[in-house]
Amino acid sequence: MNRKKIWLASPHMGGNEMKYVQEAYDTNWVAPLGANVNGFEEDLMRCTKSAGAAALTTGTSAIHLALIMLGVKSGDEVLTSSFTFSASANPITYQCATPIFIDSEKASWNMSPELLEEAIQERIAKGKTPKAIVLVHLYGMPAQIDRILEIANKYDIPLIEDAAESLGSRFKGKALGTYGKMGILSFNGNKIITTSGGGAMISNDVKFIEKARFLATQARDNAPHYQHSEIGYNYRMSNIVAGIGRGQMEVLPLRIEKKREIFKFYKELFADIPEVTLLEEPNEDYFSNYWLTSITINSKDKDREGLRLALEADNIEARPLWKPMHLQPVFADCPAYTDGTSEELFNNGLCMPSDSNMNDEDMARITKVVRAYFKG
Ligand SMILES: *Cc1c(COP(=O)(O)O)cnc(C)c1O
């Protein structure tokens, strides 16, 4: 096959990344600290209107630190979305705590407030108040954050927002990641912006941010020698990587614009294909970065695997939606509050190629394959 590969999402540099990386070289700040780390954190704070940001090695490490700071430890229970990437749940197990999985609602595909409250009441009745909630905003789409926050407050359970896929998304005009005690972001290779690999924690409580920086640099006490009274981690973002981040932040608005155009392209493409439903903003409160345009297929003779293979045959990458955590072998023993929603999404859903590098020619190729598949 000699057709150019169309990716689900690929790194998309803006142009100034090398300038910031070069500055780090020129000033010899090839270190896990420096002007780019500070500058990138300021960019993130400005973009999300949060009081503090800590640049870290990964989104996963950001979730881990958030759980540590909320005191999650062995034997505790932490509620989290079942419909997500494993990185939302893995750090719960790093603390030897148990993830409790909550199914999705149908409008945003994110955590169901009803099932969340049911789970909280049942866990409390069984004798354990959950220690935290890790709420995921998937594919850039805001969860029903106002309702979830209300429940979290009612039972006095701290909320962590996993906004790894949702930088630039907002609910009622407020950036995702700034509703809970802490929000986490990821800059992995296929996210809306990338630093090759990287993550961050944002918060309006600067005490959390300062503590995260402390824990992320091996928990060194204030002393001329190396003095430690707590277990530390090596989770700080490097100054080179942060240079890429600064360049990427300059083009984030452009990337969101393009992702929203891609969503519109699919909306038109599927307009006369009634078997297909798109994940879209339920109402004006929601603003999605549309990181990946996602669909479900409801048909007797067409399915997501058929469409995926048809695209693959033309060297176009599409991917099934996340397989829910409560269906993953590794989490088989964890309690789960489910009603079949995320399982159905997984069975029928597909992430369409949503690469901001795509051009009109690429979209024409996708159009052709999709039309042929549904007409065939
Ligand atoms: C990517 C991702 C993460 C983890 O981020 P990394 O930077 O890859 O560690 C966490 N949660 C979700 C929902 C993600 O998509």
PDB file of N, CA, C and O and ligand atoms in Angstrom, residues 58-61 63 84-85 87-88 136 138 162 164-165 184 186-188 191 198-199 291 322, ligand 1:
ATOM      1  N   THR A  58       4.189  13.050  33.419  1.00  0.00           N
ATOM      2  CA  THR A  58       3.053  12.455  32.707  1.00  0.00           C
ATOM      3  C   THR A  58       1.738  12.844  33.393  1.00  0.00           C
ATOM      4  O   THR A  58       1.741  13.287  34.551  1.00  0.00           O
ATOM      5  N   GLY A  59       0.649  12.606  32.691  1.00  0.00           N
ATOM      6  CA  GLY A  59      -0.661  12.763  33.311  1.00  0.00           C
ATOM      7  C   GLY A  59      -0.857  11.729  34.413  1.00  0.00           C
ATOM      8  O   GLY A  59      -1.467  12.007  35.448  1.00  0.00           O
ATOM      9  N   THR A  60      -0.333  10.532  34.171  1.00  0.00           N
ATOM     10  CA  THR A  60      -0.454   9.460  35.162  1.00  0.00           C
ATOM     11  C   THR A  60       0.207   9.863  36.487  1.00  0.00           C
ATOM     12  O   THR A  60      -0.369   9.672  37.568  1.00  0.00           O
ATOM     13  N   SER A  61       1.404  10.444  36.397  1.00  0.00           N
ATOM     14  CA  SER A  61       2.090  10.856  37.632  1.00  0.00           C
ATOM     15  C   SER A  61       1.319  11.985  38.320  1.00  0.00           C
ATOM     16  O   SER A  61       1.303  12.071  39.555  1.00  0.00           O
ATOM     17  N   ILE A  63      -1.978  12.308  38.384  1.00  0.00           N
ATOM     18  CA  ILE A  63      -3.074  11.660  39.120  1.00  0.00           C
ATOM     19  C   ILE A  63      -2.523  11.005  40.388  1.00  0.00           C
ATOM     20  O   ILE A  63      -3.111  11.108  41.467  1.00  0.00           O
ATOM     21  N   THR A  84     -12.931   4.888  30.387  1.00  0.00           N
ATOM     22  CA  THR A  84     -11.733   5.729  30.334  1.00  0.00           C
ATOM     23  C   THR A  84     -10.540   4.892  29.931  1.00  0.00           C
ATOM     24  O   THR A  84     -10.644   3.686  29.713  1.00  0.00           O
ATOM     25  N   PHE A  85      -9.407   5.545  29.839  1.00  0.00           N
ATOM     26  CA  PHE A  85      -8.115   4.907  29.620  1.00  0.00           C
ATOM     27  C   PHE A  85      -7.608   4.417  30.984  1.00  0.00           C
ATOM     28  O   PHE A  85      -7.878   5.050  32.007  1.00  0.00           O
ATOM     29  N   ALA A  87      -5.048   4.687  32.550  1.00  0.00           N
ATOM     30  CA  ALA A  87      -4.219   5.618  33.329  1.00  0.00           C
ATOM     31  C   ALA A  87      -5.027   6.377  34.385  1.00  0.00           C
ATOM     32  O   ALA A  87      -4.454   6.886  35.346  1.00  0.00           O
ATOM     33  N   SER A  88      -6.352   6.456  34.212  1.00  0.00           N
ATOM     34  CA  SER A  88      -7.168   7.110  35.247  1.00  0.00           C
ATOM     35  C   SER A  88      -7.213   6.261  36.511  1.00  0.00           C
ATOM     36  O   SER A  88      -7.291   6.791  37.618  1.00  0.00           O
ATOM     37  N   VAL A 136     -13.434  11.678  34.864  1.00  0.00           N
ATOM     38  CA  VAL A 136     -12.779  11.839  33.561  1.00  0.00           C
ATOM     39  C   VAL A 136     -13.677  12.616  32.605  1.00  0.00           C
ATOM     40  O   VAL A 136     -14.885  12.393  32.561  1.00  0.00           O
ATOM     41  N   LEU A 138     -13.927  12.719  28.871  1.00  0.00           N
ATOM     42  CA  LEU A 138     -13.391  11.916  27.780  1.00  0.00           C
ATOM     43  C   LEU A 138     -13.530  12.591  26.416  1.00  0.00           C
ATOM     44  O   LEU A 138     -14.535  13.241  26.149  1.00  0.00           O
ATOM     45  N   ASP A 162      -9.767  14.367  35.810  1.00  0.00           N
ATOM     46  CA  ASP A 162      -8.836  13.875  34.798  1.00  0.00           C
ATOM     47  C   ASP A 162      -9.217  14.539  33.478  1.00  0.00           C
ATOM     48  O   ASP A 162     -10.106  14.082  32.764  1.00  0.00           O
ATOM     49  N   ALA A 164      -7.098  14.971  31.020  1.00  0.00           N
ATOM     50  CA  ALA A 164      -5.965  14.627  30.139  1.00  0.00           C
ATOM     51  C   ALA A 164      -6.303  14.835  28.661  1.00  0.00           C
ATOM     52  O   ALA A 164      -5.437  15.171  27.865  1.00  0.00           O
ATOM     53  N   GLU A 165      -7.568  14.628  28.317  1.00  0.00           N
ATOM     54  CA  GLU A 165      -7.973  14.721  26.911  1.00  0.00           C
ATOM     55  C   GLU A 165      -8.685  16.040  26.627  1.00  0.00           C
ATOM     56  O   GLU A 165      -9.212  16.221  25.530  1.00  0.00           O
ATOM     57  N   ILE A 184      -5.968  17.355  36.229  1.00  0.00           N
ATOM     58  CA  ILE A 184      -4.733  16.851  35.640  1.00  0.00           C
ATOM     59  C   ILE A 184      -4.832  16.910  34.116  1.00  0.00           C
ATOM     60  O   ILE A 184      -5.903  16.746  33.529  1.00  0.00           O
ATOM     61  N   SER A 186      -2.604  15.973  30.249  1.00  0.00           N
ATOM     62  CA  SER A 186      -1.573  15.139  29.634  1.00  0.00           C
ATOM     63  C   SER A 186      -1.125  15.753  28.318  1.00  0.00           C
ATOM     64  O   SER A 186      -1.924  16.340  27.586  1.00  0.00           O
ATOM     65  N   PHE A 187       0.173  15.618  28.052  1.00  0.00           N
ATOM     66  CA  PHE A 187       0.741  16.080  26.780  1.00  0.00           C
ATOM     67  C   PHE A 187       1.447  14.924  26.091  1.00  0.00           C
ATOM     68  O   PHE A 187       2.519  15.067  25.522  1.00  0.00           O
ATOM     69  N   ASN A 188       0.820  13.748  26.166  1.00  0.00           N
ATOM     70  CA  ASN A 188       1.351  12.575  25.491  1.00  0.00           C
ATOM     71  C   ASN A 188       1.266  12.783  23.968  1.00  0.00           C
ATOM     72  O   ASN A 188       0.640  13.726  23.499  1.00  0.00           O
ATOM     73  N   LYS A 191      -2.251  13.591  22.234  1.00  0.00           N
ATOM     74  CA  LYS A 191      -3.227  14.509  22.843  1.00  0.00           C
ATOM     75  C   LYS A 191      -3.331  15.792  22.019  1.00  0.00           C
ATOM     76  O   LYS A 191      -2.591  15.982  21.062  1.00  0.00           O
ATOM     77  N   GLY A 198       4.341  14.032  28.647  1.00  0.00           N
ATOM     78  CA  GLY A 198       4.330  15.047  29.704  1.00  0.00           C
ATOM     79  C   GLY A 198       2.956  15.163  30.322  1.00  0.00           C
ATOM     80  O   GLY A 198       1.975  14.624  29.795  1.00  0.00           O
ATOM     81  N   GLY A 199       2.898  15.841  31.457  1.00  0.00           N
ATOM     82  CA  GLY A 199       1.621  16.049  32.127  1.00  0.00           C
ATOM     83  C   GLY A 199       1.690  17.255  33.029  1.00  0.00           C
ATOM     84  O   GLY A 199       2.746  17.898  33.140  1.00  0.00           O
ATOM     85  N   TRP A 291     -11.254  16.652  20.789  1.00  0.00           N
ATOM     86  CA  TRP A 291      -9.958  15.990  20.579  1.00  0.00           C
ATOM     87  C   TRP A 291     -10.093  14.842  19.566  1.00  0.00           C
ATOM     88  O   TRP A 291      -9.337  14.769  18.603  1.00  0.00           O
ATOM     89  N   TRP A 322     -12.783   3.490  24.187  1.00  0.00           N
ATOM     90  CA  TRP A 322     -12.130   2.849  25.341  1.00  0.00           C
ATOM     91  C   TRP A 322     -12.953   1.647  25.818  1.00  0.00           C
ATOM     92  O   TRP A 322     -14.169   1.739  25.971  1.00  0.00           O
TER      93      TRP A 322
HETATM   94  C1  LIG B   1      -3.662  10.097  28.271  1.00  0.00           C
HETATM   95  C2  LIG B   1      -4.546   9.931  29.421  1.00  0.00           C
HETATM   96  C3  LIG B   1      -4.045   9.849  30.728  1.00  0.00           C
HETATM   97  C4  LIG B   1      -2.601   9.694  31.065  1.00  0.00           C
HETATM   98  O1  LIG B   1      -1.739  10.630  30.609  1.00  0.00           O
HETATM   99  P1  LIG B   1      -0.220  10.226  30.349  1.00  0.00           P
HETATM  100  O2  LIG B   1       0.417  11.573  30.161  1.00  0.00           O
HETATM  101  O3  LIG B   1      -0.180   9.383  29.122  1.00  0.00           O
HETATM  102  O4  LIG B   1       0.301   9.521  31.545  1.00  0.00           O
HETATM  103  C5  LIG B   1      -4.952   9.791  31.783  1.00  0.00           C
HETATM  104  N1  LIG B   1      -6.258   9.790  31.579  1.00  0.00           N
HETATM  105  C6  LIG B   1      -6.775   9.842  30.342  1.00  0.00           C
HETATM  106  C7  LIG B   1      -8.269   9.854  30.192  1.00  0.00           C
HETATM  107  C8  LIG B   1      -5.954   9.895  29.224  1.00  0.00           C
HETATM  108  O5  LIG B   1      -6.474   9.906  27.996  1.00  0.00           O
END
